[in-house]
Tab-separated table of C-alpha atoms in Angstrom:
chain	number	residue	atom	x	y	z
A	9	UNK	CA	98.438	97.557	88.445
A	10	UNK	CA	95.510	95.620	87.063
A	11	UNK	CA	93.239	93.126	88.836
A	12	UNK	CA	90.194	91.117	87.715
A	13	UNK	CA	87.530	93.067	89.563
A	14	UNK	CA	88.832	96.377	88.263
A	15	UNK	CA	90.406	97.211	91.602
A	16	UNK	CA	93.367	98.753	89.863
A	17	UNK	CA	93.388	100.849	86.754
A	18	UNK	CA	96.143	99.150	84.673
A	19	UNK	CA	98.820	97.105	85.172
A	20	UNK	CA	111.935	95.351	85.097
A	21	UNK	CA	115.001	94.599	83.276
A	22	UNK	CA	116.184	91.149	84.460
A	23	UNK	CA	118.771	91.465	87.199
A	24	UNK	CA	121.177	89.466	85.104
A	25	UNK	CA	120.412	91.593	82.070
A	26	UNK	CA	121.226	94.788	83.926
A	27	UNK	CA	124.464	93.329	85.200
A	28	UNK	CA	125.469	92.214	81.746
A	29	UNK	CA	124.438	95.452	80.059
A	30	UNK	CA	121.411	96.401	78.026
A	31	UNK	CA	120.977	95.095	74.470
A	32	UNK	CA	122.356	97.306	71.740
A	33	UNK	CA	120.153	98.879	69.108
A	34	UNK	CA	120.841	100.337	65.717
A	35	UNK	CA	121.738	103.969	66.192
A	36	UNK	CA	118.856	106.307	65.275
A	37	UNK	CA	119.209	109.655	63.613
A	38	UNK	CA	120.502	112.238	66.073
A	39	UNK	CA	117.869	114.619	67.412
A	40	UNK	CA	118.279	118.025	68.969
A	41	UNK	CA	119.464	117.720	72.557
A	42	UNK	CA	116.740	118.461	75.123
A	43	UNK	CA	118.778	118.125	78.335
A	44	UNK	CA	122.524	118.501	78.670
A	45	UNK	CA	122.297	116.351	81.809
A	46	UNK	CA	119.580	114.425	83.631
A	47	UNK	CA	119.654	113.298	87.241
A	48	UNK	CA	117.879	109.970	87.871
A	49	UNK	CA	116.959	108.939	91.412
A	50	UNK	CA	116.144	105.246	91.869
A	51	UNK	CA	114.586	104.434	95.290
A	52	UNK	CA	115.794	100.821	95.033
A	53	UNK	CA	119.058	98.949	94.691
A	54	UNK	CA	120.829	98.350	91.370
A	55	UNK	CA	119.621	95.428	89.283
A	56	UNK	CA	115.887	95.636	89.877
A	57	UNK	CA	112.958	96.786	87.790
A	58	UNK	CA	113.096	100.492	88.630
A	59	UNK	CA	116.833	100.633	88.037
A	60	UNK	CA	116.348	98.758	84.767
A	61	UNK	CA	113.760	101.258	83.561
A	62	UNK	CA	116.103	104.127	84.392
A	63	UNK	CA	118.972	102.518	82.481
A	64	UNK	CA	116.668	101.883	79.521
A	65	UNK	CA	115.675	105.558	79.472
A	66	UNK	CA	119.357	106.473	79.544
A	67	UNK	CA	120.332	104.169	76.692
A	68	UNK	CA	117.552	105.123	74.305
A	69	UNK	CA	117.646	108.877	74.951
A	70	UNK	CA	121.443	109.101	74.728
A	71	UNK	CA	121.538	107.123	71.500
A	72	UNK	CA	118.885	109.455	70.101
A	73	UNK	CA	120.900	112.485	71.172
A	74	UNK	CA	118.154	113.793	73.459
A	75	UNK	CA	120.293	113.889	76.628
A	76	UNK	CA	124.010	114.486	76.953
A	77	UNK	CA	124.726	112.639	80.188
A	78	UNK	CA	123.022	110.922	83.113
A	79	UNK	CA	123.777	110.761	86.824
A	80	UNK	CA	122.190	107.960	88.845
A	81	UNK	CA	121.628	107.626	92.576
A	82	UNK	CA	120.242	104.442	94.143
A	83	UNK	CA	118.754	104.487	97.651
A	84	UNK	CA	116.862	101.276	98.332
A	85	UNK	CA	114.597	99.990	101.062
A	86	UNK	CA	110.964	99.423	102.041
A	87	UNK	CA	109.452	99.562	98.567
A	88	UNK	CA	110.964	102.956	97.845
A	89	UNK	CA	109.797	104.626	101.041
A	90	UNK	CA	113.367	104.997	102.327
A	91	UNK	CA	114.587	106.869	99.260
A	92	UNK	CA	111.405	108.818	98.514
A	93	UNK	CA	111.791	111.364	101.363
A	94	UNK	CA	115.375	111.981	100.272
A	95	UNK	CA	114.306	112.721	96.713
A	96	UNK	CA	111.513	115.032	97.876
A	97	UNK	CA	113.800	116.960	100.240
A	98	UNK	CA	116.967	117.182	98.145
A	99	UNK	CA	115.658	117.619	94.590
A	100	UNK	CA	112.904	120.132	95.273
A	101	UNK	CA	112.172	122.463	92.316
A	102	UNK	CA	114.921	120.984	90.124
A	103	UNK	CA	113.921	120.805	86.477
A	104	UNK	CA	116.552	118.221	85.498
A	105	UNK	CA	115.717	115.532	88.064
A	106	UNK	CA	113.404	112.529	87.921
A	107	UNK	CA	112.582	109.595	90.163
A	108	UNK	CA	111.650	106.125	88.930
A	109	UNK	CA	108.720	104.485	90.715
A	110	UNK	CA	105.552	102.533	90.254
A	111	UNK	CA	102.826	100.321	91.640
A	112	UNK	CA	105.048	98.770	94.297
A	113	UNK	CA	105.622	102.159	95.894
A	114	UNK	CA	101.875	102.854	96.058
A	115	UNK	CA	101.373	99.729	98.161
A	116	UNK	CA	104.533	100.254	100.213
A	117	UNK	CA	103.522	103.795	101.212
A	118	UNK	CA	100.207	102.446	102.520
A	119	UNK	CA	101.636	99.322	104.167
A	120	UNK	CA	104.463	101.234	105.851
A	121	UNK	CA	102.246	104.219	106.741
A	122	UNK	CA	104.867	106.486	105.218
A	123	UNK	CA	104.275	110.202	105.889
A	124	UNK	CA	105.848	110.990	102.494
A	125	UNK	CA	104.129	109.570	99.429
A	126	UNK	CA	103.839	110.010	95.690
A	127	UNK	CA	101.438	112.854	96.470
A	128	UNK	CA	104.561	114.827	97.383
A	129	UNK	CA	106.088	114.445	93.912
A	130	UNK	CA	105.201	115.803	90.472
A	131	UNK	CA	103.767	112.968	88.338
A	132	UNK	CA	105.313	113.088	84.842
A	133	UNK	CA	104.549	109.888	82.959
A	134	UNK	CA	103.527	106.286	83.305
A	135	UNK	CA	105.657	104.403	80.779
A	136	UNK	CA	105.231	100.623	80.982
A	137	UNK	CA	103.393	97.726	82.572
A	138	UNK	CA	104.659	94.207	83.142
A	139	UNK	CA	102.882	91.020	84.238
A	140	UNK	CA	104.290	89.011	87.098
A	141	UNK	CA	105.651	85.476	87.164
A	142	UNK	CA	105.549	82.802	89.868
A	143	UNK	CA	108.583	80.510	89.996
A	144	UNK	CA	110.232	77.777	92.044
A	145	UNK	CA	113.827	76.488	91.991
A	146	UNK	CA	114.403	74.046	89.147
A	147	UNK	CA	114.957	71.168	91.620
A	148	UNK	CA	111.771	71.888	93.577
A	149	UNK	CA	109.290	69.095	94.191
A	150	UNK	CA	106.555	71.596	93.305
A	151	UNK	CA	105.963	70.883	89.624
A	152	UNK	CA	103.109	73.213	88.715
A	153	UNK	CA	100.910	76.020	90.032
A	154	UNK	CA	98.387	73.526	91.427
A	155	UNK	CA	101.156	72.042	93.541
A	156	UNK	CA	102.062	75.456	94.957
A	157	UNK	CA	98.418	76.291	95.661
A	158	UNK	CA	98.028	72.982	97.487
A	159	UNK	CA	101.102	73.735	99.605
A	160	UNK	CA	99.786	77.207	100.420
A	161	UNK	CA	96.469	75.731	101.489
A	162	UNK	CA	97.923	72.916	103.575
A	163	UNK	CA	100.883	74.712	105.163
A	164	UNK	CA	101.000	78.439	104.303
A	165	UNK	CA	103.456	79.268	107.069
A	166	UNK	CA	105.879	76.614	105.853
A	167	UNK	CA	105.674	77.639	102.213
A	168	UNK	CA	107.948	80.668	102.067
A	169	UNK	CA	107.643	82.943	99.037
A	170	UNK	CA	110.203	85.595	98.059
A	171	UNK	CA	109.210	88.881	96.469
A	172	UNK	CA	109.606	92.629	96.551
A	173	UNK	CA	108.870	94.946	99.418
A	174	UNK	CA	106.017	94.319	101.856
A	175	UNK	CA	102.727	95.654	100.583
A	176	UNK	CA	103.870	95.661	96.962
A	177	UNK	CA	102.323	93.881	94.025
A	178	UNK	CA	104.211	90.608	94.646
A	179	UNK	CA	102.884	90.540	98.204
A	180	UNK	CA	99.363	91.302	96.979
A	181	UNK	CA	99.523	88.433	94.454
A	182	UNK	CA	100.480	86.014	97.216
A	183	UNK	CA	97.727	87.381	99.457
A	184	UNK	CA	95.118	86.845	96.749
A	185	UNK	CA	96.436	83.333	96.058
A	186	UNK	CA	96.132	82.486	99.746
A	187	UNK	CA	92.630	83.919	99.842
A	188	UNK	CA	91.667	81.769	96.829
A	189	UNK	CA	92.586	78.731	98.938
A	190	UNK	CA	90.551	79.805	101.958
A	191	UNK	CA	93.549	81.251	103.791
A	192	UNK	CA	94.419	84.774	104.939
A	193	UNK	CA	97.447	86.736	103.748
A	194	UNK	CA	98.473	86.844	107.392
A	195	UNK	CA	98.836	83.053	107.334
A	196	UNK	CA	101.494	83.201	104.635
A	197	UNK	CA	105.279	83.309	104.865
A	198	UNK	CA	106.282	86.240	102.644
A	199	UNK	CA	109.994	87.080	102.512
A	200	UNK	CA	110.462	90.656	101.299
A	201	UNK	CA	113.634	91.708	99.468
A	202	UNK	CA	114.829	95.165	98.488
A	203	UNK	CA	115.503	94.186	94.882
A	204	UNK	CA	115.313	91.500	92.232
A	205	UNK	CA	118.917	90.403	92.722
A	206	UNK	CA	118.634	89.317	96.393
A	207	UNK	CA	115.256	87.660	95.775
A	208	UNK	CA	116.713	85.766	92.838
A	209	UNK	CA	119.639	84.554	94.938
A	210	UNK	CA	117.274	83.302	97.645
A	211	UNK	CA	115.222	81.340	95.114
A	212	UNK	CA	118.236	79.851	93.344
A	213	UNK	CA	119.724	78.901	96.699
A	214	UNK	CA	116.461	77.195	97.719
A	215	UNK	CA	116.252	79.435	100.766
A	216	UNK	CA	112.566	79.904	99.913
A	217	UNK	CA	109.998	77.590	98.343
A	218	UNK	CA	108.903	79.981	95.581
A	219	UNK	CA	109.194	83.526	94.265
A	220	UNK	CA	107.050	86.204	92.665
A	221	UNK	CA	108.311	89.119	90.579
A	222	UNK	CA	108.013	90.823	87.211
A	223	UNK	CA	108.650	88.545	84.249
A	224	UNK	CA	111.798	90.362	83.186
A	225	UNK	CA	113.338	89.812	86.644
A	226	UNK	CA	113.320	86.006	86.314
A	227	UNK	CA	113.000	85.362	82.573
A	228	UNK	CA	116.691	84.642	81.988
A	229	UNK	CA	116.839	82.191	84.887
A	230	UNK	CA	113.752	80.400	83.546
A	231	UNK	CA	115.269	80.201	80.053
A	232	UNK	CA	118.528	78.876	81.517
A	233	UNK	CA	116.669	76.118	83.358
A	234	UNK	CA	117.610	77.339	86.831
A	235	UNK	CA	114.020	78.250	87.735
A	236	UNK	CA	110.713	76.625	86.835
A	237	UNK	CA	107.914	79.007	85.846
A	238	UNK	CA	104.552	77.951	87.276
A	239	UNK	CA	102.245	80.744	86.117
A	240	UNK	CA	102.084	84.362	85.025
A	241	UNK	CA	99.704	87.029	86.311
A	242	UNK	CA	98.543	88.756	83.114
A	243	UNK	CA	95.225	88.491	81.322
A	244	UNK	CA	96.939	86.491	78.545
A	245	UNK	CA	100.018	84.280	78.343
A	246	UNK	CA	103.371	86.031	78.411
A	247	UNK	CA	105.642	82.976	78.086
A	248	UNK	CA	105.188	79.970	75.836
A	249	UNK	CA	104.027	76.940	77.769
A	250	UNK	CA	103.389	78.868	80.987
A	251	UNK	CA	99.702	79.255	81.945
A	252	UNK	CA	98.160	82.319	83.530
A	253	UNK	CA	96.657	82.156	86.997
A	254	UNK	CA	93.241	82.602	85.432
A	255	UNK	CA	93.828	79.599	83.144
A	256	UNK	CA	94.775	77.668	86.260
A	257	UNK	CA	91.480	78.372	87.951
A	258	UNK	CA	92.576	81.319	90.116
A	259	UNK	CA	90.656	84.467	89.230
A	260	UNK	CA	93.589	86.882	89.483
A	261	UNK	CA	95.014	89.105	86.753
A	262	UNK	CA	97.583	91.720	87.741
A	263	UNK	CA	100.321	93.779	86.182
A	264	UNK	CA	102.964	96.144	87.489
A	265	UNK	CA	103.133	99.688	86.102
A	266	UNK	CA	106.263	101.852	86.253
A	267	UNK	CA	106.825	105.489	85.515
A	268	UNK	CA	108.701	108.703	86.263
A	269	UNK	CA	108.130	111.496	88.758
A	270	UNK	CA	109.560	114.967	89.189
A	271	UNK	CA	110.373	116.621	92.505
A	272	UNK	CA	107.887	118.871	94.276
A	273	UNK	CA	107.842	122.540	93.336
A	274	UNK	CA	108.713	122.107	89.659
A	275	UNK	CA	108.116	125.209	87.585
A	276	UNK	CA	105.272	124.749	85.064
A	277	UNK	CA	107.681	125.207	82.154
A	278	UNK	CA	110.045	122.553	83.560
A	279	UNK	CA	107.171	120.110	84.079
A	280	UNK	CA	105.896	120.711	80.545
A	281	UNK	CA	109.379	120.132	79.161
A	282	UNK	CA	109.714	116.812	81.015
A	283	UNK	CA	106.245	115.635	80.030
A	284	UNK	CA	107.007	116.361	76.373
A	285	UNK	CA	110.374	114.630	76.664
A	286	UNK	CA	108.788	111.363	77.841
A	287	UNK	CA	105.987	111.637	75.295
A	288	UNK	CA	108.595	111.934	72.549
A	289	UNK	CA	110.661	109.111	74.064
A	290	UNK	CA	107.660	106.777	74.006
A	291	UNK	CA	107.208	107.466	70.276
A	292	UNK	CA	110.780	106.496	69.351
A	293	UNK	CA	111.198	103.207	67.417
A	294	UNK	CA	114.163	102.405	69.657
A	295	UNK	CA	111.936	102.689	72.727
A	296	UNK	CA	109.359	100.352	71.207
A	297	UNK	CA	112.148	97.893	70.445
A	298	UNK	CA	113.460	98.176	73.995
A	299	UNK	CA	110.034	97.405	75.429
A	300	UNK	CA	109.571	94.415	73.135
A	301	UNK	CA	112.955	92.982	74.076
A	302	UNK	CA	112.302	93.377	77.793
A	303	UNK	CA	108.759	92.014	77.720
A	304	UNK	CA	107.260	95.347	78.737
A	305	UNK	CA	103.947	96.682	77.503
A	306	UNK	CA	104.001	100.363	76.593
A	307	UNK	CA	101.449	102.153	78.769
A	308	UNK	CA	102.202	105.834	78.272
A	309	UNK	CA	100.080	108.245	80.274
A	310	UNK	CA	101.359	111.725	80.998
A	311	UNK	CA	100.913	114.819	83.111
A	312	UNK	CA	97.508	115.473	84.652
A	313	UNK	CA	96.050	112.224	83.301
A	314	UNK	CA	98.814	110.327	85.084
A	315	UNK	CA	98.152	112.270	88.300
A	316	UNK	CA	94.463	111.303	88.150
A	317	UNK	CA	95.394	107.665	87.518
A	318	UNK	CA	97.584	107.757	90.642
A	319	UNK	CA	94.677	108.891	92.819
A	320	UNK	CA	92.518	106.054	91.542
A	321	UNK	CA	95.347	103.550	91.893
A	322	UNK	CA	96.057	104.532	95.491
A	323	UNK	CA	92.401	104.185	96.475
A	324	UNK	CA	92.061	100.815	94.745
A	325	UNK	CA	95.322	99.502	96.206
A	326	UNK	CA	94.233	100.480	99.704
A	327	UNK	CA	90.997	98.556	99.231
A	328	UNK	CA	92.821	95.407	98.134
A	329	UNK	CA	95.447	95.585	100.871
A	330	UNK	CA	92.651	95.726	103.453
A	331	UNK	CA	90.762	92.922	101.716
A	332	UNK	CA	93.691	90.524	101.890
A	333	UNK	CA	94.713	91.610	105.385
A	334	UNK	CA	97.960	93.391	104.567
A	335	UNK	CA	97.024	96.677	106.284
C-alpha cells in the first residue's frame, strides 16, 4: 500500500473475469514438478482480488508443470479476519499450504482488533500491487471526480460508497477523500462488502452512489459502459482518459499489494522451498504476461525482506487509520 506522504511502503482479477475463466496463454516448456499438490486458503469469497491471485498462481504454475494439482478453500468475512484464525489453527506446520492476503488484511486486523494477525503466519512473498479505481453507475448524475468530492463535502452521510472490508484500503481512500474536503471519515457512509462481486452488484443496482476497489475488479464493467470511472489512485494514470486523484487536486496516491503466506510453524526447509517457488514463478514469462493482462504491477519481495516490509506496513497503516478516524 502506497500513500503520498510515505505512510505505506508500496502499493484482483475482475469478478467477471474470474467467473468467465482466466485468459489462456501459450503453453511454456514443462519444468520439473516442485509440488505434487498445493493447498490454497483464500480468506475471502470467490470472485475477488485474493481469489483471483490464487487462481492466477494455479494457472501459471500448472501450465509450467511446477505443481500437479491445487485445492482451494474460501472462507470470507471481515477483511480476512474470519478465515485467518482458521488457517493458522488448521494448517499449522504444513509445507504444502499457503494463504492469499494483502494490504486489506493489515487494515482489517487493526480495525477489527483481531487477536490473530499476519504476525501469526509465515510471510513468503509479496507478488503484486494494484492501484484503485473510483466509479459510479453509468446513469449517475455524478459526472466526474469533482462532482463526487462536492457531494462528499456537502452531504457525506447521504453519499454512500461501496468497497471492501472496513478498515481496508478502499475505506482508507474514502477517509482521505473526506478529509481533503474538510470532513471526517466518521461522517461518511461506507458500505463494506466481503468481496468484489457483491460490491459490484450494489453499484450496478444503484444501491450506492459510488464504489472503490482495485482496477481489475471494475475494469470490465467500465469498458462495457455499465460503470463510469471517475479517478484512479496510483501515482500515474492506469486507464486512458481517467485522471488520477492527484491530477484532480487531491493529494492521495495509494496502491493495494497482495501476496502469499505460509502457516505458523513451517520447517525452515519447507519455507525455503516455498520462497524459491514464488521467486521462480515471478520470473516466468507467463507470469509477467498474466500481470500485464490483469493490470497488476509485479512487486516481488520474498522471505525475511517481506516480513520486514509487513512490520513497516502495519505501523504505517495504523498511523493512517488513526489519522482519518477509522480506529
